[in-house]
């Protein structure tokens, strides 16, 4: 485990697995660790030399995404892998809501005016009421569902695009009771990936929460951005490469899109010559929409539930499907 374990954490685990030994490790390379006695590993990097971990049966990832495990030897074994889907849902949805409202109330421009030390033309910086607008959410896991709930609370109409729109119930974990859309009742309409052009054409805001897989690479490129309403906005919070960066920069420069918020990039960390630094009307953040204080207690809630399931041979929450990639 990579976090500090309190007495309460240890007691909670002991109630589930009597006699369990919990070990906190701080290492840079798990392939240098002798894990011969480890049954369960809570981690972000996963060791490739699995011969050092002969008893390993389950890996709990710290991240909601698992694209860093493409081609990993763990998929050729019986080791279960679960992600942290749901643990970031509320903070990332808050990021989506706040950046959306920042754009609609012209906050980037209003913050810039301070440097001029002059009184701006207020009419030129007027905000807009979002009630009655349409938000389209691509990917409807924990983050997408909580985003839908928050945006609907602003009076927005919600559309959803997901791999299988007939499957509307949320199957993942949710450590924030009372949040999200577990039964899939919020969206006014559902779309499949091959309907993405029709989908984006209706949206004042497109929110990209879908995981990074070969099927979602360049999911939104120049053609899809051209189908969006003139003056629409886009928010990307999942992984770089899902929205084509060059096409997005062009759409913002041309005015086809009025604004965007981007929290993830093809190359991370970004270099100083990344074109987004010079793009207008772009809120750019260093992949931290899901970074929040007290993350470990939230993840531990999910881990404890899955540990109980693991010991009773029940289905694990957030099990990663190697073929789907998430």
mmCIF file of C-alpha atoms in Angstrom:
data_model
loop_
_atom_site.group_PDB
_atom_site.id
_atom_site.type_symbol
_atom_site.label_atom_id
_atom_site.label_comp_id
_atom_site.label_asym_id
_atom_site.label_seq_id
_atom_site.Cartn_x
_atom_site.Cartn_y
_atom_site.Cartn_z
ATOM 1 C CA UNK A 1 0.000 0.000 0.000
ATOM 2 C CA UNK A 2 1.384 3.448 -0.926
ATOM 3 C CA UNK A 3 -0.385 5.490 1.798
ATOM 4 C CA UNK A 4 -0.110 5.790 5.551
ATOM 5 C CA UNK A 5 -2.315 3.284 7.321
ATOM 6 C CA UNK A 6 -4.027 4.457 10.490
ATOM 7 C CA UNK A 7 -5.138 2.258 13.353
ATOM 8 C CA UNK A 8 -8.685 2.600 12.026
ATOM 9 C CA UNK A 9 -7.605 1.330 8.594
ATOM 10 C CA UNK A 10 -5.833 -1.660 10.114
ATOM 11 C CA UNK A 11 -8.808 -2.452 12.327
ATOM 12 C CA UNK A 12 -11.158 -2.292 9.335
ATOM 13 C CA UNK A 13 -8.993 -4.728 7.380
ATOM 14 C CA UNK A 14 -8.674 -7.034 10.394
ATOM 15 C CA UNK A 15 -12.457 -7.248 10.576
ATOM 16 C CA UNK A 16 -12.522 -8.444 6.977
ATOM 17 C CA UNK A 17 -9.419 -10.659 7.002
ATOM 18 C CA UNK A 18 -8.320 -11.822 10.420
ATOM 19 C CA UNK A 19 -4.546 -11.937 10.749
ATOM 20 C CA UNK A 20 -3.852 -10.020 7.539
ATOM 21 C CA UNK A 21 -0.478 -8.269 7.408
ATOM 22 C CA UNK A 22 -0.534 -4.803 5.843
ATOM 23 C CA UNK A 23 2.737 -3.383 4.527
ATOM 24 C CA UNK A 24 3.376 0.163 3.293
ATOM 25 C CA UNK A 25 6.134 0.368 0.671
ATOM 26 C CA UNK A 26 7.788 3.378 -0.931
ATOM 27 C CA UNK A 27 9.735 2.165 -3.949
ATOM 28 C CA UNK A 28 10.556 3.495 -7.404
ATOM 29 C CA UNK A 29 10.616 0.125 -9.170
ATOM 30 C CA UNK A 30 8.380 -2.739 -8.072
ATOM 31 C CA UNK A 31 10.400 -5.143 -10.199
ATOM 32 C CA UNK A 32 13.203 -4.804 -7.644
ATOM 33 C CA UNK A 33 10.882 -5.890 -4.823
ATOM 34 C CA UNK A 34 10.581 -9.468 -3.624
ATOM 35 C CA UNK A 35 6.811 -9.851 -3.311
ATOM 36 C CA UNK A 36 6.656 -13.558 -2.591
ATOM 37 C CA UNK A 37 4.258 -13.145 0.344
ATOM 38 C CA UNK A 38 1.905 -10.591 -1.233
ATOM 39 C CA UNK A 39 -1.643 -11.641 -2.092
ATOM 40 C CA UNK A 40 -3.110 -8.172 -2.738
ATOM 41 C CA UNK A 41 -1.293 -5.101 -4.086
ATOM 42 C CA UNK A 42 -2.621 -1.526 -3.944
ATOM 43 C CA UNK A 43 -0.550 0.461 -6.414
ATOM 44 C CA UNK A 44 -0.380 2.535 -9.577
ATOM 45 C CA UNK A 45 2.571 0.897 -11.371
ATOM 46 C CA UNK A 46 2.177 -2.859 -11.669
ATOM 47 C CA UNK A 47 5.279 -5.072 -11.564
ATOM 48 C CA UNK A 48 6.179 -6.700 -14.858
ATOM 49 C CA UNK A 49 8.370 -9.397 -13.337
ATOM 50 C CA UNK A 50 5.485 -11.348 -11.884
ATOM 51 C CA UNK A 51 7.734 -14.270 -11.017
ATOM 52 C CA UNK A 52 8.718 -12.191 -7.984
ATOM 53 C CA UNK A 53 5.040 -12.118 -6.946
ATOM 54 C CA UNK A 54 3.951 -15.783 -7.117
ATOM 55 C CA UNK A 55 1.026 -15.424 -4.667
ATOM 56 C CA UNK A 56 -0.384 -12.206 -6.123
ATOM 57 C CA UNK A 57 -4.095 -12.600 -6.867
ATOM 58 C CA UNK A 58 -5.477 -9.063 -7.030
ATOM 59 C CA UNK A 59 -4.168 -5.590 -7.940
ATOM 60 C CA UNK A 60 -6.121 -2.484 -6.910
ATOM 61 C CA UNK A 61 -5.066 0.506 -9.020
ATOM 62 C CA UNK A 62 -4.981 4.040 -7.642
ATOM 63 C CA UNK A 63 -6.229 5.535 -10.903
ATOM 64 C CA UNK A 64 -9.543 5.318 -12.709
ATOM 65 C CA UNK A 65 -7.706 4.696 -15.974
ATOM 66 C CA UNK A 66 -5.703 1.618 -16.871
ATOM 67 C CA UNK A 67 -4.301 2.565 -20.272
ATOM 68 C CA UNK A 68 -0.774 2.391 -18.783
ATOM 69 C CA UNK A 69 -1.241 -1.395 -18.619
ATOM 70 C CA UNK A 70 -1.655 -1.967 -22.364
ATOM 71 C CA UNK A 71 0.443 -4.964 -23.318
ATOM 72 C CA UNK A 72 1.288 -5.681 -19.678
ATOM 73 C CA UNK A 73 2.046 -9.322 -18.776
ATOM 74 C CA UNK A 74 -0.532 -9.216 -15.974
ATOM 75 C CA UNK A 75 -3.231 -9.799 -18.609
ATOM 76 C CA UNK A 76 -1.838 -13.234 -19.355
ATOM 77 C CA UNK A 77 -2.432 -14.370 -15.777
ATOM 78 C CA UNK A 78 -5.336 -15.054 -13.434
ATOM 79 C CA UNK A 79 -4.533 -11.928 -11.384
ATOM 80 C CA UNK A 80 -7.586 -9.686 -11.010
ATOM 81 C CA UNK A 81 -7.114 -5.968 -11.704
ATOM 82 C CA UNK A 82 -9.527 -3.314 -10.443
ATOM 83 C CA UNK A 83 -9.370 0.424 -11.005
ATOM 84 C CA UNK A 84 -10.372 3.337 -8.777
ATOM 85 C CA UNK A 85 -13.376 4.411 -10.829
ATOM 86 C CA UNK A 86 -15.749 6.444 -8.687
ATOM 87 C CA UNK A 87 -13.169 7.797 -6.266
ATOM 88 C CA UNK A 88 -12.534 10.828 -8.486
ATOM 89 C CA UNK A 89 -16.131 11.328 -9.593
ATOM 90 C CA UNK A 90 -17.151 14.189 -7.309
ATOM 91 C CA UNK A 91 -13.956 16.300 -7.518
ATOM 92 C CA UNK A 92 -13.667 15.908 -11.289
ATOM 93 C CA UNK A 93 -17.350 16.715 -11.760
ATOM 94 C CA UNK A 94 -16.765 19.826 -9.649
ATOM 95 C CA UNK A 95 -13.885 20.740 -11.975
ATOM 96 C CA UNK A 96 -16.162 20.281 -14.975
ATOM 97 C CA UNK A 97 -18.892 22.413 -13.431
ATOM 98 C CA UNK A 98 -16.560 25.198 -12.341
ATOM 99 C CA UNK A 99 -14.650 25.421 -15.641
ATOM 100 C CA UNK A 100 -17.949 25.429 -17.541
ATOM 101 C CA UNK A 101 -19.249 28.298 -15.425
ATOM 102 C CA UNK A 102 -15.903 30.091 -15.669
ATOM 103 C CA UNK A 103 -16.187 30.013 -19.449
ATOM 104 C CA UNK A 104 -19.823 31.091 -19.452
ATOM 105 C CA UNK A 105 -19.083 33.990 -17.105
ATOM 106 C CA UNK A 106 -15.945 34.987 -19.051
ATOM 107 C CA UNK A 107 -13.699 34.525 -16.025
ATOM 108 C CA UNK A 108 -10.439 33.991 -17.975
ATOM 109 C CA UNK A 109 -10.947 37.346 -19.728
ATOM 110 C CA UNK A 110 -12.128 39.020 -16.531
ATOM 111 C CA UNK A 111 -9.047 37.858 -14.641
ATOM 112 C CA UNK A 112 -6.815 39.128 -17.442
ATOM 113 C CA UNK A 113 -8.326 42.619 -17.300
ATOM 114 C CA UNK A 114 -6.772 43.207 -13.872
ATOM 115 C CA UNK A 115 -3.318 43.334 -15.453
ATOM 116 C CA UNK A 116 -4.415 46.242 -17.668
ATOM 117 C CA UNK A 117 -5.374 48.419 -14.646
ATOM 118 C CA UNK A 118 -8.322 49.758 -16.655
ATOM 119 C CA UNK A 119 -12.109 49.425 -16.381
ATOM 120 C CA UNK A 120 -13.268 47.034 -19.136
ATOM 121 C CA UNK A 121 -16.232 47.228 -21.478
ATOM 122 C CA UNK A 122 -18.585 45.233 -19.279
ATOM 123 C CA UNK A 123 -21.126 44.577 -22.028
ATOM 124 C CA UNK A 124 -18.435 42.873 -24.098
ATOM 125 C CA UNK A 125 -17.718 40.515 -21.192
ATOM 126 C CA UNK A 126 -21.303 39.670 -20.265
ATOM 127 C CA UNK A 127 -21.999 36.180 -18.976
ATOM 128 C CA UNK A 128 -24.694 33.769 -20.099
ATOM 129 C CA UNK A 129 -27.386 31.796 -18.313
ATOM 130 C CA UNK A 130 -26.788 28.067 -18.816
ATOM 131 C CA UNK A 131 -30.297 26.979 -17.902
ATOM 132 C CA UNK A 132 -31.905 25.392 -20.968
ATOM 133 C CA UNK A 133 -28.586 24.644 -22.667
ATOM 134 C CA UNK A 134 -27.547 21.119 -23.692
ATOM 135 C CA UNK A 135 -24.558 19.248 -22.289
ATOM 136 C CA UNK A 136 -23.341 16.112 -24.030
ATOM 137 C CA UNK A 137 -21.325 13.684 -21.938
ATOM 138 C CA UNK A 138 -19.075 11.178 -23.690
ATOM 139 C CA UNK A 139 -18.502 8.215 -21.398
ATOM 140 C CA UNK A 140 -20.982 7.488 -18.622
ATOM 141 C CA UNK A 141 -19.040 5.970 -15.768
ATOM 142 C CA UNK A 142 -18.763 7.468 -12.312
ATOM 143 C CA UNK A 143 -17.386 10.814 -13.500
ATOM 144 C CA UNK A 144 -19.858 11.177 -16.349
ATOM 145 C CA UNK A 145 -22.819 10.368 -14.113
ATOM 146 C CA UNK A 146 -21.884 12.821 -11.372
ATOM 147 C CA UNK A 147 -21.194 15.471 -14.021
ATOM 148 C CA UNK A 148 -24.660 14.842 -15.424
ATOM 149 C CA UNK A 149 -26.198 15.277 -11.980
ATOM 150 C CA UNK A 150 -24.394 18.553 -11.319
ATOM 151 C CA UNK A 151 -25.064 20.013 -14.766
ATOM 152 C CA UNK A 152 -28.713 18.987 -14.650
ATOM 153 C CA UNK A 153 -28.956 20.855 -11.335
ATOM 154 C CA UNK A 154 -28.016 23.982 -13.306
ATOM 155 C CA UNK A 155 -31.056 23.407 -15.511
ATOM 156 C CA UNK A 156 -29.211 21.851 -18.431
ATOM 157 C CA UNK A 157 -30.504 19.122 -20.737
ATOM 158 C CA UNK A 158 -28.186 16.098 -20.692
ATOM 159 C CA UNK A 159 -27.278 13.810 -23.595
ATOM 160 C CA UNK A 160 -25.050 10.753 -23.265
ATOM 161 C CA UNK A 161 -22.787 8.890 -25.684
ATOM 162 C CA UNK A 162 -21.344 5.556 -24.592
ATOM 163 C CA UNK A 163 -20.061 2.319 -26.067
ATOM 164 C CA UNK A 164 -23.301 0.457 -25.355
ATOM 165 C CA UNK A 165 -26.175 2.914 -24.874
ATOM 166 C CA UNK A 166 -28.567 0.075 -24.049
ATOM 167 C CA UNK A 167 -26.630 -0.606 -20.833
ATOM 168 C CA UNK A 168 -27.681 2.327 -18.664
ATOM 169 C CA UNK A 169 -27.051 1.081 -15.115
ATOM 170 C CA UNK A 170 -23.778 1.943 -13.386
ATOM 171 C CA UNK A 171 -21.811 -1.183 -12.480
ATOM 172 C CA UNK A 172 -18.820 0.468 -10.791
ATOM 173 C CA UNK A 173 -18.105 1.566 -7.251
ATOM 174 C CA UNK A 174 -19.257 4.844 -5.743
ATOM 175 C CA UNK A 175 -17.753 5.942 -2.415
ATOM 176 C CA UNK A 176 -19.882 9.116 -2.435
ATOM 177 C CA UNK A 177 -23.428 7.998 -1.500
ATOM 178 C CA UNK A 178 -26.243 10.015 -3.014
ATOM 179 C CA UNK A 179 -24.221 11.216 -5.988
ATOM 180 C CA UNK A 180 -24.125 10.278 -9.653
ATOM 181 C CA UNK A 181 -26.859 8.664 -11.713
ATOM 182 C CA UNK A 182 -26.760 4.959 -10.780
ATOM 183 C CA UNK A 183 -29.847 3.969 -12.775
ATOM 184 C CA UNK A 184 -29.133 6.129 -15.816
ATOM 185 C CA UNK A 185 -32.292 8.235 -15.583
ATOM 186 C CA UNK A 186 -30.796 11.688 -16.200
ATOM 187 C CA UNK A 187 -29.949 11.717 -19.941
ATOM 188 C CA UNK A 188 -32.752 12.830 -22.237
ATOM 189 C CA UNK A 189 -31.244 10.766 -25.070
ATOM 190 C CA UNK A 190 -28.536 8.145 -25.545
ATOM 191 C CA UNK A 191 -26.133 7.739 -28.475
ATOM 192 C CA UNK A 192 -23.661 5.149 -29.740
ATOM 193 C CA UNK A 193 -20.131 6.045 -30.927
ATOM 194 C CA UNK A 194 -21.145 5.864 -34.596
ATOM 195 C CA UNK A 195 -23.662 8.668 -33.899
ATOM 196 C CA UNK A 196 -21.085 11.098 -32.581
ATOM 197 C CA UNK A 197 -21.653 13.674 -35.333
ATOM 198 C CA UNK A 198 -25.374 13.870 -34.611
ATOM 199 C CA UNK A 199 -24.588 13.942 -30.892
ATOM 200 C CA UNK A 200 -22.094 16.830 -30.822
ATOM 201 C CA UNK A 201 -24.213 18.933 -33.196
ATOM 202 C CA UNK A 202 -26.829 19.368 -30.459
ATOM 203 C CA UNK A 203 -24.481 20.364 -27.648
ATOM 204 C CA UNK A 204 -23.568 23.712 -26.170
ATOM 205 C CA UNK A 205 -21.037 21.818 -24.062
ATOM 206 C CA UNK A 206 -19.281 18.527 -24.806
ATOM 207 C CA UNK A 207 -17.655 16.781 -21.834
ATOM 208 C CA UNK A 208 -15.152 14.014 -22.602
ATOM 209 C CA UNK A 209 -14.817 11.474 -19.779
ATOM 210 C CA UNK A 210 -14.334 8.309 -21.839
ATOM 211 C CA UNK A 211 -11.257 6.142 -21.051
ATOM 212 C CA UNK A 212 -8.279 5.927 -23.373
ATOM 213 C CA UNK A 213 -8.450 2.798 -25.538
ATOM 214 C CA UNK A 214 -7.540 2.094 -29.164
ATOM 215 C CA UNK A 215 -11.228 2.666 -29.982
ATOM 216 C CA UNK A 216 -11.265 6.168 -28.457
ATOM 217 C CA UNK A 217 -8.016 7.472 -29.941
ATOM 218 C CA UNK A 218 -8.799 10.654 -31.928
ATOM 219 C CA UNK A 219 -12.476 10.108 -31.174
ATOM 220 C CA UNK A 220 -12.974 13.835 -31.650
ATOM 221 C CA UNK A 221 -11.059 15.325 -34.549
ATOM 222 C CA UNK A 222 -11.544 18.114 -37.055
ATOM 223 C CA UNK A 223 -14.711 16.584 -38.534
ATOM 224 C CA UNK A 224 -16.432 16.225 -35.167
ATOM 225 C CA UNK A 225 -15.395 19.702 -34.014
ATOM 226 C CA UNK A 226 -16.790 21.139 -37.247
ATOM 227 C CA UNK A 227 -20.143 19.493 -36.478
ATOM 228 C CA UNK A 228 -20.369 21.247 -33.110
ATOM 229 C CA UNK A 229 -22.440 24.398 -32.714
ATOM 230 C CA UNK A 230 -20.542 27.570 -33.500
ATOM 231 C CA UNK A 231 -19.561 29.005 -30.139
ATOM 232 C CA UNK A 232 -19.870 25.718 -28.237
ATOM 233 C CA UNK A 233 -17.407 24.659 -25.533
ATOM 234 C CA UNK A 234 -15.530 21.431 -24.798
ATOM 235 C CA UNK A 235 -14.054 20.006 -21.593
ATOM 236 C CA UNK A 236 -11.560 17.104 -21.606
ATOM 237 C CA UNK A 237 -10.707 15.430 -18.288
ATOM 238 C CA UNK A 238 -9.883 11.786 -19.043
ATOM 239 C CA UNK A 239 -6.769 11.196 -21.161
ATOM 240 C CA UNK A 240 -4.801 12.912 -23.895
ATOM 241 C CA UNK A 241 -5.212 11.695 -27.467
ATOM 242 C CA UNK A 242 -8.985 11.274 -27.316
ATOM 243 C CA UNK A 243 -9.469 14.798 -28.640
ATOM 244 C CA UNK A 244 -7.039 15.641 -31.435
ATOM 245 C CA UNK A 245 -4.921 18.468 -30.037
ATOM 246 C CA UNK A 246 -4.135 20.106 -33.377
ATOM 247 C CA UNK A 247 -7.779 20.082 -34.436
ATOM 248 C CA UNK A 248 -8.868 21.538 -31.090
ATOM 249 C CA UNK A 249 -6.306 24.334 -31.301
ATOM 250 C CA UNK A 250 -7.478 25.154 -34.840
ATOM 251 C CA UNK A 251 -11.141 25.187 -33.772
ATOM 252 C CA UNK A 252 -10.391 27.603 -30.930
ATOM 253 C CA UNK A 253 -8.276 29.897 -33.083
ATOM 254 C CA UNK A 254 -10.919 30.024 -35.822
ATOM 255 C CA UNK A 255 -13.726 30.724 -33.367
ATOM 256 C CA UNK A 256 -15.638 27.546 -34.242
ATOM 257 C CA UNK A 257 -15.369 26.783 -30.536
ATOM 258 C CA UNK A 258 -15.712 29.649 -28.077
ATOM 259 C CA UNK A 259 -13.734 27.938 -25.350
ATOM 260 C CA UNK A 260 -12.326 24.742 -23.905
ATOM 261 C CA UNK A 261 -10.876 23.363 -20.696
ATOM 262 C CA UNK A 262 -8.200 20.682 -21.067
ATOM 263 C CA UNK A 263 -6.741 18.743 -18.144
ATOM 264 C CA UNK A 264 -4.854 15.974 -19.973
ATOM 265 C CA UNK A 265 -2.463 15.838 -22.888
ATOM 266 C CA UNK A 266 -0.817 13.453 -25.335
ATOM 267 C CA UNK A 267 2.549 14.177 -23.721
ATOM 268 C CA UNK A 268 2.734 14.699 -19.977
ATOM 269 C CA UNK A 269 4.331 16.729 -18.571
ATOM 270 C CA UNK A 270 3.757 19.225 -21.358
ATOM 271 C CA UNK A 271 6.787 21.021 -22.769
ATOM 272 C CA UNK A 272 7.097 24.801 -22.870
ATOM 273 C CA UNK A 273 6.491 24.832 -26.629
ATOM 274 C CA UNK A 274 3.130 23.042 -26.460
ATOM 275 C CA UNK A 275 0.801 24.900 -28.869
ATOM 276 C CA UNK A 276 -1.988 25.130 -26.289
ATOM 277 C CA UNK A 277 -0.022 27.759 -24.356
ATOM 278 C CA UNK A 278 -0.681 30.192 -27.217
ATOM 279 C CA UNK A 279 -4.293 29.225 -27.921
ATOM 280 C CA UNK A 280 -6.990 31.740 -26.956
ATOM 281 C CA UNK A 281 -9.984 30.905 -24.766
ATOM 282 C CA UNK A 282 -8.388 27.762 -23.366
ATOM 283 C CA UNK A 283 -8.258 26.818 -19.693
ATOM 284 C CA UNK A 284 -5.239 24.525 -19.369
ATOM 285 C CA UNK A 285 -4.510 22.552 -16.188
ATOM 286 C CA UNK A 286 -1.795 19.927 -15.455
ATOM 287 C CA UNK A 287 -3.910 16.758 -15.184
ATOM 288 C CA UNK A 288 -5.119 17.542 -11.692
ATOM 289 C CA UNK A 289 -8.907 17.681 -11.905
ATOM 290 C CA UNK A 290 -8.952 14.483 -9.854
ATOM 291 C CA UNK A 291 -6.247 15.516 -7.391
ATOM 292 C CA UNK A 292 -7.821 16.313 -4.044
ATOM 293 C CA UNK A 293 -6.952 16.223 -0.366
ATOM 294 C CA UNK A 294 -8.029 13.193 1.657
ATOM 295 C CA UNK A 295 -7.981 10.938 -1.406
ATOM 296 C CA UNK A 296 -6.749 7.912 0.530
ATOM 297 C CA UNK A 297 -9.787 7.665 2.861
ATOM 298 C CA UNK A 298 -12.042 7.700 -0.197
ATOM 299 C CA UNK A 299 -10.014 5.036 -1.984
ATOM 300 C CA UNK A 300 -9.865 2.968 1.200
ATOM 301 C CA UNK A 301 -13.664 2.846 1.269
ATOM 302 C CA UNK A 302 -13.623 1.255 -2.190
ATOM 303 C CA UNK A 303 -10.702 -1.009 -1.292
ATOM 304 C CA UNK A 304 -12.397 -2.277 1.873
ATOM 305 C CA UNK A 305 -15.581 -3.103 -0.035
ATOM 306 C CA UNK A 306 -13.588 -4.957 -2.675
ATOM 307 C CA UNK A 307 -11.504 -6.737 -0.041
ATOM 308 C CA UNK A 308 -14.702 -8.063 1.497
ATOM 309 C CA UNK A 309 -15.833 -9.220 -1.937
ATOM 310 C CA UNK A 310 -12.425 -10.726 -2.658
ATOM 311 C CA UNK A 311 -12.402 -12.826 0.502
ATOM 312 C CA UNK A 312 -15.913 -14.100 -0.195
ATOM 313 C CA UNK A 313 -15.142 -14.866 -3.871
ATOM 314 C CA UNK A 314 -17.743 -12.315 -5.010
ATOM 315 C CA UNK A 315 -17.466 -10.134 -8.115
ATOM 316 C CA UNK A 316 -15.090 -7.204 -7.610
ATOM 317 C CA UNK A 317 -16.173 -3.630 -8.255
ATOM 318 C CA UNK A 318 -14.389 -1.872 -11.140
ATOM 319 C CA UNK A 319 -12.823 -5.036 -12.552
ATOM 320 C CA UNK A 320 -10.767 -4.078 -15.609
ATOM 321 C CA UNK A 321 -11.593 -5.945 -18.806
ATOM 322 C CA UNK A 322 -8.360 -6.598 -20.701
ATOM 323 C CA UNK A 323 -10.127 -6.716 -24.080
ATOM 324 C CA UNK A 324 -12.019 -3.445 -23.583
ATOM 325 C CA UNK A 325 -9.040 -1.753 -21.941
ATOM 326 C CA UNK A 326 -10.967 -0.414 -18.951
#
